Coordinates of C-alpha atoms in Angstrom, one line a residue:
X25 CA 29.0 1.5 -6.1
X26 CA 28.8 4.6 -8.8
X27 CA 25.7 5.1 -10.9
X28 CA 25.3 6.9 -14.3
X29 CA 21.8 8.1 -15.5
X30 CA 22.1 7.2 -19.4
X31 CA 19.7 9.1 -21.6
X32 CA 16.3 7.2 -21.4
X33 CA 13.2 8.3 -22.9
X34 CA 11.8 9.5 -19.9
X35 CA 7.9 9.7 -21.3
X36 CA 8.4 6.2 -22.6
X37 CA 9.8 4.8 -19.4
X38 CA 6.9 6.5 -17.4
X39 CA 4.5 4.9 -19.8
X40 CA 6.0 1.6 -19.4
X41 CA 5.7 2.1 -15.2
X42 CA 2.2 2.9 -15.5
X43 CA 1.7 -0.5 -17.5
X44 CA 3.5 -2.8 -14.9
X45 CA 2.1 -0.6 -12.0
X46 CA -1.3 -1.3 -13.2
X47 CA -0.8 -4.9 -13.6
X48 CA -0.4 -5.2 -9.8
X49 CA -2.8 -2.6 -8.8
X50 CA -5.5 -4.2 -9.9
X51 CA -4.9 -7.7 -8.8
X52 CA -6.9 -7.1 -5.7
X53 CA -9.8 -5.8 -7.2
X54 CA -10.2 -8.2 -9.9
X55 CA -9.5 -11.2 -7.7
X56 CA -12.0 -10.1 -5.1
X57 CA -14.7 -9.9 -7.7
X58 CA -13.6 -13.3 -9.1
X59 CA -13.4 -15.3 -5.8
X60 CA -17.0 -16.3 -5.0
X61 CA -16.6 -18.3 -8.5
X62 CA -13.2 -19.6 -7.7
X63 CA -14.2 -20.9 -4.4
X64 CA -17.5 -22.4 -6.2
X65 CA -15.3 -24.4 -8.5
X66 CA -12.2 -25.2 -6.3
X67 CA -14.0 -25.4 -2.8
X68 CA -12.3 -24.2 0.7
X69 CA -14.3 -21.6 1.6
X70 CA -12.1 -21.6 4.9
X71 CA -9.1 -20.4 3.5
X72 CA -11.1 -17.7 1.7
X73 CA -8.8 -14.9 3.1
X74 CA -5.5 -16.7 2.7
X75 CA -5.9 -16.2 -1.1
X76 CA -5.5 -12.5 -0.4
X77 CA -3.4 -12.8 2.8
X78 CA -0.6 -15.0 0.9
X79 CA 0.0 -12.2 -1.4
X80 CA 0.3 -9.3 0.6
X81 CA 2.4 -11.2 3.1
X82 CA 4.9 -12.0 0.4
X83 CA 4.7 -8.6 -1.1
X84 CA 5.3 -6.9 2.1
X85 CA 8.2 -9.1 3.1
X86 CA 10.1 -8.9 0.0
X87 CA 9.9 -4.9 -0.7
X88 CA 12.9 -4.2 1.5
X89 CA 14.8 -6.8 0.2
X90 CA 14.1 -5.9 -3.6
X91 CA 15.2 -2.0 -3.0
X92 CA 18.4 -3.2 -1.2
X93 CA 18.9 -5.5 -4.5
X94 CA 18.4 -2.6 -6.8
X95 CA 20.9 -0.4 -5.1
X96 CA 23.1 -3.3 -5.5
X97 CA 22.6 -4.6 -9.1
X98 CA 20.8 -1.7 -10.7
X99 CA 17.0 -1.1 -11.0
X100 CA 16.3 -2.9 -14.5
X101 CA 17.8 -6.4 -13.5
X102 CA 15.8 -6.4 -10.2
X103 CA 12.6 -5.0 -11.6
X104 CA 12.5 -7.3 -14.9
X105 CA 13.1 -10.6 -12.3
X106 CA 10.4 -9.5 -10.1
X107 CA 7.8 -9.2 -13.3
X108 CA 9.1 -12.6 -14.3
X109 CA 8.3 -13.8 -11.1
X110 CA 5.0 -12.3 -11.1
X111 CA 4.2 -13.3 -14.4
X112 CA 5.0 -17.4 -13.6
X113 CA 3.1 -16.8 -10.4
X114 CA 0.0 -15.8 -12.4
X115 CA 0.2 -18.4 -15.1
X116 CA 0.3 -21.0 -12.1
X117 CA -2.5 -19.3 -10.5
X118 CA -5.0 -19.7 -13.5
X119 CA -4.1 -23.3 -13.2
X120 CA -4.6 -24.1 -9.6
X121 CA -6.3 -27.2 -9.0
X122 CA -7.7 -26.5 -5.3
X123 CA -7.8 -23.7 -2.9
X124 CA -4.3 -25.1 -1.2
X125 CA -2.7 -24.7 -4.9
X126 CA -4.0 -21.1 -5.5
X127 CA -2.5 -20.0 -2.0
X128 CA 0.9 -21.2 -2.5
X129 CA 0.8 -19.6 -6.1
X130 CA -0.4 -16.3 -5.0
X131 CA 2.2 -16.5 -2.7
X132 CA 5.0 -16.8 -5.6
X133 CA 2.7 -13.9 -7.3
X134 CA 3.4 -11.9 -4.2
X135 CA 6.9 -12.7 -4.2
X136 CA 7.1 -10.8 -7.9
X137 CA 5.0 -8.0 -6.8
X138 CA 7.2 -6.6 -4.1
X139 CA 9.5 -5.7 -6.7
X140 CA 7.1 -3.9 -9.0
X141 CA 6.1 -0.9 -7.1
X142 CA 9.4 0.1 -4.7
X143 CA 11.9 -0.1 -7.7
X144 CA 9.2 1.5 -10.4
X145 CA 9.1 4.6 -7.9
X146 CA 12.6 4.7 -7.2
X147 CA 13.3 4.7 -11.2
X148 CA 11.2 8.1 -11.0
X149 CA 13.3 9.2 -8.3
X150 CA 16.3 8.2 -10.4
X151 CA 14.9 10.4 -13.8
X152 CA 13.2 13.0 -12.8
X153 CA 13.7 16.3 -10.1
X154 CA 12.0 17.0 -7.0
X155 CA 9.3 19.2 -8.4
X156 CA 8.9 17.4 -11.9
X157 CA 8.0 14.1 -9.6
X158 CA 5.0 15.9 -8.4
X159 CA 3.4 15.7 -11.7
X160 CA 5.1 12.3 -12.9
X161 CA 3.5 10.9 -9.5
X162 CA 0.2 12.5 -9.9
X163 CA 0.2 10.7 -13.3
X164 CA 0.8 7.4 -11.3
X165 CA -2.0 8.0 -8.6
X166 CA -4.1 8.0 -11.6
X167 CA -3.4 4.2 -12.2
X168 CA -4.4 3.5 -8.9
X169 CA -7.8 4.9 -9.1
X170 CA -8.6 3.6 -12.5
X171 CA -7.8 0.2 -11.3
X172 CA -9.8 0.7 -8.5
X173 CA -12.8 1.4 -10.8
X174 CA -11.9 -1.0 -13.9
X175 CA -11.1 -4.0 -11.3
X176 CA -14.2 -5.0 -10.1
X177 CA -15.7 -4.7 -13.8
X178 CA -13.0 -6.3 -15.5
X179 CA -13.3 -9.1 -12.8
X180 CA -17.0 -9.3 -13.3
X181 CA -16.7 -9.5 -17.4
X182 CA -14.0 -12.0 -17.2
X183 CA -15.7 -14.6 -14.8
X184 CA -19.2 -14.1 -16.6
X185 CA -17.9 -14.9 -20.1
X186 CA -14.5 -16.6 -20.2
X187 CA -13.1 -18.3 -17.1
X188 CA -11.9 -17.3 -13.9
X189 CA -8.4 -18.3 -14.9
X190 CA -8.2 -15.2 -17.1
X191 CA -8.1 -12.8 -14.3
X192 CA -4.6 -14.1 -13.5
X193 CA -3.7 -14.7 -17.0
X194 CA -4.4 -11.3 -18.3
X195 CA -1.4 -10.4 -16.6
X196 CA 0.8 -12.4 -19.2
X197 CA 0.5 -10.1 -22.1
X198 CA 0.8 -7.0 -20.1
X199 CA 4.0 -8.3 -18.2
X200 CA 5.8 -9.5 -21.7
X201 CA 5.4 -6.0 -23.1
X202 CA 6.5 -4.4 -20.0
X203 CA 9.4 -6.3 -19.6
X204 CA 10.4 -6.1 -23.4
X205 CA 10.1 -2.1 -23.1
X206 CA 12.3 -1.9 -20.1
X207 CA 14.8 -3.9 -21.9
X208 CA 14.7 -1.4 -24.7
X209 CA 14.0 2.2 -23.3
X210 CA 15.3 1.8 -20.0
X211 CA 19.0 2.8 -20.0
X212 CA 21.6 2.5 -17.1
X213 CA 25.2 2.1 -16.5
X214 CA 25.8 0.6 -12.8
X215 CA 29.6 0.1 -11.9
X216 CA 29.5 -2.8 -10.0
X217 CA 31.6 -4.0 -7.1
X218 CA 32.2 -7.3 -5.2
X219 CA 28.7 -7.2 -3.2
X220 CA 28.1 -9.5 -0.3
X221 CA 24.3 -9.9 -0.5
X222 CA 23.1 -10.4 3.2
X223 CA 21.0 -13.5 2.9
X224 CA 21.0 -14.6 6.7
X225 CA 19.5 -10.7 7.1
X226 CA 16.8 -11.2 4.5
X227 CA 15.8 -14.7 6.0
X228 CA 15.6 -13.4 9.4
X229 CA 13.7 -10.2 8.1
X230 CA 11.2 -12.4 6.3
X231 CA 10.7 -14.9 9.4
X232 CA 10.3 -11.7 11.5
X233 CA 7.6 -9.8 9.3
X234 CA 5.7 -12.9 8.4
X235 CA 5.6 -13.8 12.0
X236 CA 3.9 -10.3 12.8
X237 CA 1.6 -10.2 10.0
X238 CA 0.2 -13.3 10.7
X239 CA -0.2 -12.2 14.3
X240 CA -2.1 -9.0 13.1
X241 CA -4.3 -10.8 10.6
X242 CA -5.4 -13.9 12.5
X243 CA -5.3 -12.2 16.1
X244 CA -9.2 -12.5 16.1
X245 CA -9.4 -16.3 15.3
X246 CA -6.0 -17.9 16.4
X247 CA -5.8 -20.0 19.6
X248 CA -3.7 -18.1 22.5
X249 CA -1.0 -20.4 22.5
X250 CA -0.3 -20.3 18.6
X251 CA -0.4 -16.4 18.8
X252 CA 2.6 -16.6 21.8
X253 CA 4.4 -18.9 19.7
X254 CA 4.4 -16.8 16.6
X255 CA 5.1 -13.6 19.0
X256 CA 8.1 -15.8 20.4
X257 CA 9.2 -16.5 16.8
X258 CA 8.9 -12.7 16.1
X259 CA 10.7 -11.6 19.0
X260 CA 13.4 -13.5 18.2
X261 CA 13.9 -13.2 14.7
X262 CA 13.9 -9.7 15.2
X263 CA 16.5 -9.2 17.8
X264 CA 18.8 -11.8 15.6
X265 CA 17.9 -9.5 12.7
X266 CA 19.1 -6.4 14.4
X267 CA 22.2 -8.1 15.6
X268 CA 22.8 -9.3 12.0
X269 CA 22.4 -6.0 10.5
X270 CA 24.8 -4.3 12.6
X271 CA 27.8 -6.7 11.6
X272 CA 26.9 -7.1 8.1
X273 CA 28.9 -5.5 5.2
X274 CA 25.9 -4.8 2.8
X275 CA 22.7 -5.2 5.6
X276 CA 19.3 -5.1 3.7
X277 CA 17.8 -2.6 6.0
X278 CA 20.7 0.0 7.0
X279 CA 20.0 1.0 10.9
X280 CA 21.7 4.1 10.3
X281 CA 19.6 5.0 7.4
X282 CA 16.3 4.1 9.0
X283 CA 17.4 5.7 12.2
X284 CA 17.9 9.0 10.5
X285 CA 15.4 11.6 11.6
X286 CA 14.2 12.3 8.0
X287 CA 13.5 8.9 7.0
X288 CA 12.2 7.7 10.9
X289 CA 9.8 10.7 10.8
X290 CA 8.4 9.8 7.2
X291 CA 8.1 6.3 7.6
X292 CA 6.3 6.9 11.0
X293 CA 3.7 9.5 9.3
X294 CA 3.3 7.1 6.2
X295 CA 2.8 4.0 8.4
X296 CA 0.0 6.0 10.4
X297 CA -1.6 7.4 7.3
X298 CA -1.8 3.8 6.2
X299 CA -3.7 2.9 9.3
X300 CA -6.0 5.7 8.9
X301 CA -7.1 5.0 5.1
X302 CA -7.5 1.2 5.5
X303 CA -10.0 2.2 8.4
X304 CA -11.9 4.4 6.5
X305 CA -12.0 2.2 3.3
X306 CA -13.1 -0.5 5.8
X307 CA -15.6 1.2 7.5
X308 CA -17.0 4.0 5.6
X309 CA -19.0 1.5 2.7
X310 CA -20.4 -0.3 6.1
X311 CA -22.0 2.6 7.6
X312 CA -23.3 4.2 4.3
X313 CA -25.0 0.8 3.5
X314 CA -25.6 -0.3 7.0
X315 CA -26.7 2.9 8.9
X316 CA -27.6 5.5 6.2
X317 CA -29.4 2.4 4.2
X318 CA -27.9 3.4 0.6
X319 CA -26.9 1.0 -2.0
X320 CA -23.3 -0.3 -2.4
X321 CA -23.0 2.0 -5.6
X322 CA -23.2 5.1 -3.1
X323 CA -21.0 3.5 -0.4
X324 CA -18.8 3.3 -3.6
X325 CA -18.9 6.6 -4.3
X326 CA -17.9 7.8 -1.0
X327 CA -14.5 5.9 -1.6
X328 CA -14.6 6.9 -5.1
X329 CA -13.7 10.7 -3.7
X330 CA -10.7 9.2 -1.8
X331 CA -9.4 8.2 -5.1
X332 CA -10.0 11.8 -6.5
X333 CA -8.6 13.6 -3.7
X334 CA -5.3 11.5 -3.7
X335 CA -4.3 12.1 -7.4
X336 CA -5.8 15.3 -7.4
X337 CA -2.9 16.7 -4.7
X338 CA -0.4 14.9 -6.4
X339 CA -0.8 16.7 -9.5
X340 CA -1.2 19.8 -7.9
X341 CA 1.9 19.3 -5.7
X342 CA 4.3 20.7 -8.2
X343 CA 2.5 23.9 -8.0
X344 CA 2.1 24.0 -4.2
X345 CA 5.8 23.6 -3.8
X346 CA 6.7 26.7 -6.1
X347 CA 3.8 28.7 -4.4
X348 CA 4.3 27.6 -0.5
X349 CA 7.4 25.8 -0.2
X350 CA 7.8 22.0 0.5
X351 CA 7.3 22.5 4.3
X352 CA 4.1 24.8 4.2
X353 CA 2.7 22.3 1.4
X354 CA 3.6 19.1 4.0
X355 CA 2.2 20.6 6.8
X356 CA -1.1 21.9 5.2
X357 CA -1.3 18.5 3.6
X358 CA -1.1 16.7 6.9
X359 CA -3.6 19.1 8.4
X360 CA -6.0 17.9 5.4
X361 CA -5.9 14.7 7.2
X362 CA -7.5 15.1 10.5
X363 CA -9.7 17.7 9.1
X364 CA -11.2 14.7 6.8
X365 CA -11.3 12.4 9.6
X366 CA -13.4 14.8 11.7
X367 CA -16.0 14.4 9.3
X368 CA -16.8 10.9 10.0
X369 CA -17.3 11.9 13.7
X370 CA -20.4 13.8 12.3
X371 CA -22.2 11.5 10.7
X372 CA -25.7 10.1 11.9
X373 CA -28.6 7.8 10.2
X374 CA -30.2 10.9 8.8
X375 CA -26.7 12.3 7.4
X376 CA -26.4 12.7 3.4
X377 CA -23.8 10.5 1.9
X378 CA -22.1 13.6 0.9
X379 CA -21.0 14.4 4.4
X380 CA -18.9 11.1 4.2
X381 CA -17.4 11.7 0.5
X382 CA -16.4 15.2 1.5
X383 CA -14.2 13.5 4.5
X384 CA -13.1 10.8 2.3
X385 CA -11.9 13.6 -0.3
X386 CA -10.2 15.6 2.2
X387 CA -8.5 12.6 3.6
X388 CA -7.4 11.7 0.4
X389 CA -6.0 15.2 -0.8
X390 CA -3.8 15.0 2.7
X391 CA -2.5 11.4 1.8
X392 CA -1.4 12.6 -1.6
X393 CA 0.7 15.2 -0.1
X394 CA 2.0 13.4 2.6
X395 CA 2.8 10.4 0.3
X396 CA 4.8 12.2 -2.4
X397 CA 6.5 14.8 -0.3
X398 CA 7.9 12.2 2.2
X399 CA 9.1 9.7 -0.6
X400 CA 10.5 13.0 -2.7
X401 CA 12.2 14.2 0.5
X402 CA 13.6 10.5 1.7
X403 CA 14.9 9.8 -2.0
X404 CA 16.6 13.2 -2.6
X405 CA 18.5 12.9 1.1
X406 CA 20.3 9.7 0.0
X407 CA 22.5 9.0 -2.5
X408 CA 21.9 6.6 -5.7
X409 CA 23.2 3.6 -4.0
X410 CA 20.7 3.9 -1.0
X411 CA 17.7 5.4 -2.6
X412 CA 16.2 2.1 -3.5
X413 CA 16.3 1.2 0.0
X414 CA 15.2 4.3 1.3
X415 CA 12.2 4.3 -1.0
X416 CA 11.4 0.8 0.0
X417 CA 11.2 1.4 3.5
X418 CA 8.4 4.0 2.8
X419 CA 6.3 1.2 1.0
X420 CA 6.8 -1.4 3.6
X421 CA 5.7 1.2 6.2
X422 CA 2.6 1.8 4.3
X423 CA 1.8 -1.9 3.7
X424 CA 2.4 -2.2 7.4
X425 CA 0.1 0.5 8.4
X426 CA -2.5 -1.1 6.3
X427 CA -2.6 -4.6 8.0
X428 CA -2.1 -2.7 11.4
X429 CA -4.9 -0.5 10.4
X430 CA -7.1 -3.1 9.6
X431 CA -6.4 -5.5 12.6
X432 CA -6.8 -2.4 15.5
X433 CA -9.6 -0.6 13.4
X434 CA -11.4 -4.3 13.2
X435 CA -11.0 -5.1 17.0
X436 CA -12.2 -1.6 18.0
X437 CA -15.4 -2.0 16.2
X438 CA -15.9 -5.3 17.5
X439 CA -15.6 -3.9 21.3
X440 CA -18.2 -1.4 20.2
X441 CA -20.4 -4.1 19.1
X442 CA -19.6 -6.0 22.3
X443 CA -20.4 -2.7 24.5
X444 CA -23.5 -1.6 23.0
X445 CA -25.0 -5.4 22.2
X446 CA -25.2 -7.7 25.4
X447 CA -24.9 -11.0 24.7
X448 CA -27.7 -12.5 22.2
X449 CA -27.9 -9.1 20.4
X450 CA -24.2 -8.8 19.5
X451 CA -24.3 -12.6 17.8
X452 CA -27.5 -12.0 16.3
X453 CA -25.8 -8.8 14.8
X454 CA -22.9 -10.5 13.9
X455 CA -25.1 -13.0 12.4
X456 CA -26.9 -10.4 10.2
X457 CA -23.7 -9.0 9.0
X458 CA -22.7 -12.6 7.7
X459 CA -25.7 -12.6 5.3
X460 CA -25.1 -11.8 1.6
X461 CA -28.0 -8.9 2.0
X462 CA -26.9 -8.3 5.6
X463 CA -26.3 -4.6 5.5
X464 CA -29.5 -3.7 3.7
X465 CA -31.4 -5.9 6.3
X466 CA -29.3 -3.9 9.1
X467 CA -30.4 -0.6 8.0
X468 CA -34.2 -1.4 8.0
X469 CA -34.2 -2.6 11.8
X470 CA -34.0 0.5 14.0
X471 CA -32.8 -1.6 17.0
X472 CA -29.6 -3.0 15.2
X473 CA -29.1 -0.1 12.9
X474 CA -28.6 2.1 16.4
X475 CA -26.2 -0.5 18.1
X476 CA -24.1 -0.6 14.5
X477 CA -24.1 3.1 14.6
X478 CA -22.5 3.4 18.0
X479 CA -20.1 1.0 17.4
X480 CA -18.8 2.1 14.0
X481 CA -18.5 5.9 15.5
X482 CA -16.0 4.5 18.1
X483 CA -14.1 3.2 15.2
X484 CA -14.4 6.6 13.5
X485 CA -13.3 7.7 16.8
X486 CA -10.0 5.5 16.3
X487 CA -9.6 6.7 12.4
X488 CA -9.7 10.3 13.8
X489 CA -7.0 9.6 16.7
X490 CA -4.5 8.2 14.1
X491 CA -5.0 11.0 11.6
X492 CA -4.3 13.3 14.2
X493 CA -1.0 11.5 15.2
X494 CA -0.5 11.6 11.4
X495 CA -0.5 15.2 11.3
X496 CA 1.6 15.4 14.3
X497 CA 4.5 12.9 12.7
X498 CA 4.4 14.9 9.5
X499 CA 5.0 18.2 11.6
X500 CA 8.3 16.2 12.8
X501 CA 9.5 15.4 9.5
X502 CA 12.5 17.8 9.2
X503 CA 12.1 20.2 6.1
X504 CA 13.6 23.3 6.1
X505 CA 13.7 26.1 3.0
X506 CA 17.3 25.4 2.5
X507 CA 16.9 21.6 2.5
X508 CA 14.0 21.8 -0.2
X509 CA 16.2 23.7 -2.2
X510 CA 19.4 21.9 -2.0
X511 CA 17.1 18.6 -2.8
X512 CA 15.7 20.0 -5.7
X513 CA 19.5 21.3 -7.1
X514 CA 20.7 18.2 -6.0
X515 CA 17.9 15.9 -7.9
X516 CA 18.3 18.6 -10.8
X517 CA 22.2 17.7 -11.1
X518 CA 21.9 14.3 -10.9
X519 CA 19.2 14.0 -13.4
X520 CA 21.6 16.1 -16.1
X521 CA 24.2 13.6 -15.7

């Protein structure tokens, strides 16, 4: 497989990538805002969480598959196909007549969304050098930050003034414009060869990942025999998948690629960072509202500092690369992660929310440097025909880390509640948390607030431990000065072709 990068208008391509990324990035927050209204019309509150889980399962599972397909057929056809599937799913979601149908259509949406992030990031890797990529990824990070702010507002306005269906249908014009613009402005020439697609590997991988993610998301509620059956399915599918990948001519996941030290350590650091960040995002707002007794707006502000730190780090990364080198930048960035997490350990019921915001900012700054540097290094360590797979492996690691983190840290919180609140006290605490105004009521009750404070600190320690492990993993990423210079030279040479 050979590839020739033709003269794409890079500024226009980045603008289109931003548009397509925004469409997927805003999905979680805009749907979350509209869900109460949707449930009120469709019913089926029992399946509430599966509206989100179905989307994330499909997206996480297909990320690696789309990365491989983009290496075989080129970035543009795979990306456009993914957007088309996403748009078809969006159209059907707006037409859903029941919660079950909505979940099925969200699954279809997720199947398309799995293409958008890994392939667009791979395109950036194709078009820009390592140093240029820092600036471009900084711009991309602002898309995610903007979506976190705009999503809830847009969701509320759409649901109150038009119809909940339009939170899905709003994707249609954005997606159509993206497809037309990619068709016109993204130029690539791929010298095709006869490629055997590893369909069996893709199916086995999907079965294994879905079984694992269902175990993680339903661990607290599912019966033991169901979890045991899913664990068996996961184990059998995983073993068969590994055997298949060793003998496949064009494996979906190259075992040789994923076992390279650079790729393996980058994926490990990204997975652990994803675990810590989802824990921070889930637990910190609860602490600010339930223990500090502040409003949801103040709680949101503490997390906003995360989405300030992340893009700021990415935007500064190209300057940091030049001033200090890639190796030092990565290591200092990874040190910011446990440094930020340590702020959480010092929170008390009398603390100012700014302390929580500072911890959030430093963790976001560290994540920005870890994320960008690991993606850039992994992309530049492989040839064009493996870059899609390598990029997708990082995205997949982060998604899996998010799912793992939500499950593990949720279990730690429940264990803390059980430890500090015996019997009736634990159930009364859960009853309060299940009320719409539960957190404000909790903050007003000193006895329950003390239990909640102690329980959340168990979770903060969990976040801190994972943050330290992230730091150690990042130090294991093999980055030498020569390798960094070679990566920049290699990327510059390829871009000039």
